[in-house]
Amino acid sequence: MASVVGLLEERELAPRERVEELREVADRVLAELAEAETAWHEWLIARQRVGEVLSVPRPLEAGEAGSAAGEPPVSEPATNAPAEVPVPRAARAGSIVPVWRPALSVDVLAPDYQRILATLAERGTGRNAVMTCQEIAAALGLEPVPASVEGVRSRMKRLADRGWAVEPSPGRFTLAAGPACAS
């Protein structure tokens, strides 16, 4: 006769193998997600760079409009001032989180992200400034259910990846130094 422990081990084997199989799939999907986010981030930077280049007024080149009418070419005065980087207007719900830079304020973020950063800012600096996603969800008035906490965790990871927040230890977040100083 088989032992009870032996029977339990036999029945545990299939679910354990399924968990391992799903973990492998999840790891593969997370790796693909990281690659896709990196590619998207690179295209975002490229678009910003092109926007910077195109926003700088350039002098008319010789032979353009002025010489066609028999007038001498007109050029705009050269300035050494850096080109203004176009700052996005206020975001709408569900929009992307831009990479933080000094020219940006929290107004470019969707309202949910603004509320999260305001919650972190209320904590101030120092040791008490670090919050878990459950604490942030509670401070936002969300129910402490897994769906709400995971939604906050997703947003916090995105904010941390884009430089708005910092994750000093796994699952614990605080406001990044740049946004804390600028806002």
Tab-separated table of C-alpha atoms in Angstrom:
chain	number	residue	atom	x	y	z
A	1	MET	CA	0.000	0.000	0.000
A	2	ALA	CA	1.313	3.467	-0.932
A	3	SER	CA	1.921	6.041	1.746
A	4	VAL	CA	-0.235	9.147	2.029
A	5	VAL	CA	2.802	11.371	1.494
A	6	GLY	CA	3.673	9.441	-1.650
A	7	LEU	CA	0.158	9.875	-3.028
A	8	LEU	CA	0.232	13.597	-2.255
A	9	GLU	CA	3.590	13.961	-3.973
A	10	GLU	CA	2.218	12.228	-7.078
A	11	ARG	CA	-0.742	14.604	-7.216
A	12	GLU	CA	1.477	17.629	-6.558
A	13	LEU	CA	3.755	16.817	-9.489
A	14	ALA	CA	1.428	17.964	-12.320
A	15	PRO	CA	0.523	21.352	-10.769
A	16	ARG	CA	4.181	21.996	-9.917
A	17	GLU	CA	5.235	21.255	-13.501
A	18	ARG	CA	2.466	23.568	-14.754
A	19	VAL	CA	3.696	26.376	-12.462
A	20	GLU	CA	7.266	25.950	-13.726
A	21	GLU	CA	6.016	25.940	-17.314
A	22	LEU	CA	4.013	29.143	-16.757
A	23	ARG	CA	6.979	30.815	-15.056
A	24	GLU	CA	9.106	30.099	-18.130
A	25	VAL	CA	6.416	31.619	-20.350
A	26	ALA	CA	6.142	34.657	-18.055
A	27	ASP	CA	9.923	35.140	-18.088
A	28	ARG	CA	9.942	34.991	-21.881
A	29	VAL	CA	7.068	37.479	-22.131
A	30	LEU	CA	8.762	39.843	-19.655
A	31	ALA	CA	11.981	39.680	-21.676
A	32	GLU	CA	10.061	40.468	-24.882
A	33	LEU	CA	8.274	43.310	-23.079
A	34	ALA	CA	11.600	44.775	-21.951
A	35	GLU	CA	12.920	44.626	-25.528
A	36	ALA	CA	9.766	46.241	-26.901
A	37	GLU	CA	9.863	49.011	-24.271
A	38	THR	CA	13.511	49.679	-25.087
A	39	ALA	CA	12.762	49.919	-28.805
A	40	TRP	CA	9.774	52.177	-28.127
A	41	HIS	CA	11.876	54.377	-25.841
A	42	GLU	CA	14.542	54.705	-28.544
A	43	TRP	CA	11.912	55.777	-31.101
A	44	LEU	CA	10.496	58.248	-28.586
A	45	ILE	CA	13.950	59.774	-28.137
A	46	ALA	CA	14.451	59.863	-31.920
A	47	ARG	CA	11.129	61.681	-32.359
A	48	GLN	CA	12.088	64.175	-29.641
A	49	ARG	CA	15.467	64.778	-31.266
A	50	VAL	CA	13.887	65.344	-34.677
A	51	GLY	CA	11.409	67.725	-33.032
A	52	GLU	CA	14.320	69.641	-31.508
A	53	VAL	CA	16.115	69.874	-34.847
A	54	LEU	CA	13.009	70.920	-36.749
A	55	SER	CA	12.010	73.521	-34.156
A	56	VAL	CA	15.240	75.493	-34.631
A	57	PRO	CA	14.755	78.176	-37.304
A	58	ARG	CA	17.440	77.915	-39.955
A	59	PRO	CA	18.721	80.748	-42.126
A	60	LEU	CA	17.679	80.751	-45.768
A	61	GLU	CA	20.298	79.165	-47.911
A	62	ALA	CA	21.870	81.081	-50.818
A	63	GLY	CA	19.858	80.702	-53.961
A	64	GLU	CA	16.503	80.294	-52.202
A	65	ALA	CA	13.578	82.704	-52.238
A	66	GLY	CA	15.550	85.991	-52.173
A	67	SER	CA	17.759	85.399	-55.206
A	68	ALA	CA	14.826	84.191	-57.266
A	69	ALA	CA	13.341	87.683	-57.078
A	70	GLY	CA	16.718	89.337	-57.678
A	71	GLU	CA	17.126	90.293	-53.999
A	72	PRO	CA	20.142	89.436	-51.908
A	73	PRO	CA	19.710	86.383	-49.678
A	74	VAL	CA	18.304	87.211	-46.246
A	75	SER	CA	19.518	85.329	-43.244
A	76	GLU	CA	18.227	85.384	-39.714
A	77	PRO	CA	20.607	86.506	-36.976
A	78	ALA	CA	22.530	83.646	-35.442
A	79	THR	CA	21.976	83.017	-31.765
A	80	ASN	CA	23.909	80.905	-29.365
A	81	ALA	CA	20.817	80.165	-27.292
A	82	PRO	CA	19.885	76.502	-27.117
A	83	ALA	CA	16.768	75.477	-28.953
A	84	GLU	CA	13.641	75.246	-26.873
A	85	VAL	CA	12.546	71.673	-26.459
A	86	PRO	CA	8.823	71.438	-27.091
A	87	VAL	CA	7.139	70.595	-23.811
A	88	PRO	CA	4.044	68.458	-24.158
A	89	ARG	CA	0.794	69.952	-22.936
A	90	ALA	CA	-1.261	68.367	-20.189
A	91	ALA	CA	-1.761	64.682	-20.727
A	92	ARG	CA	-5.029	62.893	-21.047
A	93	ALA	CA	-5.907	59.743	-19.141
A	94	GLY	CA	-4.127	56.644	-20.418
A	95	SER	CA	-1.298	58.563	-22.078
A	96	ILE	CA	2.350	57.594	-21.977
A	97	VAL	CA	4.789	58.674	-19.282
A	98	PRO	CA	7.610	60.751	-20.791
A	99	VAL	CA	11.159	60.444	-19.543
A	100	TRP	CA	11.700	63.088	-16.870
A	101	ARG	CA	13.858	66.094	-17.760
A	102	PRO	CA	14.144	69.505	-16.080
A	103	ALA	CA	11.811	71.205	-18.586
A	104	LEU	CA	8.897	68.925	-17.627
A	105	SER	CA	6.427	69.438	-14.816
A	106	VAL	CA	4.009	66.907	-13.419
A	107	ASP	CA	1.289	68.531	-15.547
A	108	VAL	CA	2.450	66.459	-18.535
A	109	LEU	CA	1.422	63.279	-16.718
A	110	ALA	CA	-2.019	61.722	-16.630
A	111	PRO	CA	-4.065	62.569	-13.502
A	112	ASP	CA	-3.475	59.150	-11.893
A	113	TYR	CA	0.290	59.605	-12.135
A	114	GLN	CA	0.026	63.166	-10.797
A	115	ARG	CA	-1.881	61.896	-7.747
A	116	ILE	CA	0.746	59.211	-7.110
A	117	LEU	CA	3.607	61.734	-7.294
A	118	ALA	CA	1.696	64.132	-5.030
A	119	THR	CA	1.277	61.322	-2.509
A	120	LEU	CA	5.016	60.614	-2.600
A	121	ALA	CA	5.789	64.341	-2.319
A	122	GLU	CA	3.587	64.626	0.784
A	123	ARG	CA	5.815	62.073	2.499
A	124	GLY	CA	8.774	64.422	2.034
A	125	THR	CA	12.317	63.137	2.057
A	126	GLY	CA	14.299	60.792	4.197
A	127	ARG	CA	13.480	57.370	5.511
A	128	ASN	CA	9.719	57.962	5.800
A	129	ALA	CA	9.486	59.010	2.144
A	130	VAL	CA	9.750	55.403	0.924
A	131	MET	CA	6.344	53.802	0.421
A	132	THR	CA	5.090	50.402	-0.660
A	133	CYS	CA	2.463	50.091	-3.371
A	134	GLN	CA	-0.082	49.060	-0.738
A	135	GLU	CA	0.625	52.245	1.232
A	136	ILE	CA	0.335	54.364	-1.908
A	137	ALA	CA	-2.954	52.654	-2.861
A	138	ALA	CA	-4.325	53.288	0.634
A	139	ALA	CA	-3.197	56.946	0.532
A	140	LEU	CA	-4.989	57.342	-2.804
A	141	GLY	CA	-8.193	55.990	-1.259
A	142	LEU	CA	-8.168	52.780	-3.297
A	143	GLU	CA	-9.463	49.520	-1.892
A	144	PRO	CA	-6.621	47.275	-0.668
A	145	VAL	CA	-7.399	44.548	-3.202
A	146	PRO	CA	-4.740	42.943	-5.411
A	147	ALA	CA	-6.062	44.592	-8.590
A	148	SER	CA	-5.693	48.102	-7.127
A	149	VAL	CA	-2.253	47.404	-5.653
A	150	GLU	CA	-1.023	45.871	-8.934
A	151	GLY	CA	-2.305	48.908	-10.837
A	152	VAL	CA	-0.306	51.162	-8.513
A	153	ARG	CA	2.722	48.869	-8.835
A	154	SER	CA	2.535	49.043	-12.634
A	155	ARG	CA	2.354	52.839	-12.565
A	156	MET	CA	5.186	53.081	-10.032
A	157	LYS	CA	7.430	50.832	-12.130
A	158	ARG	CA	6.705	53.013	-15.169
A	159	LEU	CA	7.451	56.206	-13.190
A	160	ALA	CA	10.678	54.673	-11.871
A	161	ASP	CA	11.753	53.549	-15.359
A	162	ARG	CA	11.186	57.084	-16.695
A	163	GLY	CA	13.044	58.894	-13.879
A	164	TRP	CA	10.070	60.367	-11.973
A	165	ALA	CA	10.436	57.982	-9.006
A	166	VAL	CA	13.093	55.719	-7.501
A	167	GLU	CA	12.815	52.123	-6.303
A	168	PRO	CA	15.505	51.904	-3.579
A	169	SER	CA	14.478	48.353	-2.676
A	170	PRO	CA	12.108	45.950	-4.446
A	171	GLY	CA	8.498	47.045	-4.074
A	172	ARG	CA	9.324	50.292	-2.233
A	173	PHE	CA	9.264	53.648	-4.007
A	174	THR	CA	10.097	57.284	-3.386
A	175	LEU	CA	10.112	60.490	-5.413
A	176	ALA	CA	13.241	60.961	-7.558
A	177	ALA	CA	15.559	63.860	-6.716
A	178	GLY	CA	14.954	65.719	-10.011
A	179	PRO	CA	11.141	65.813	-9.929
A	180	ALA	CA	11.219	66.486	-6.178
A	181	CYS	CA	13.357	69.589	-6.726
A	182	ALA	CA	11.491	70.799	-9.814
A	183	SER	CA	7.939	70.446	-8.579
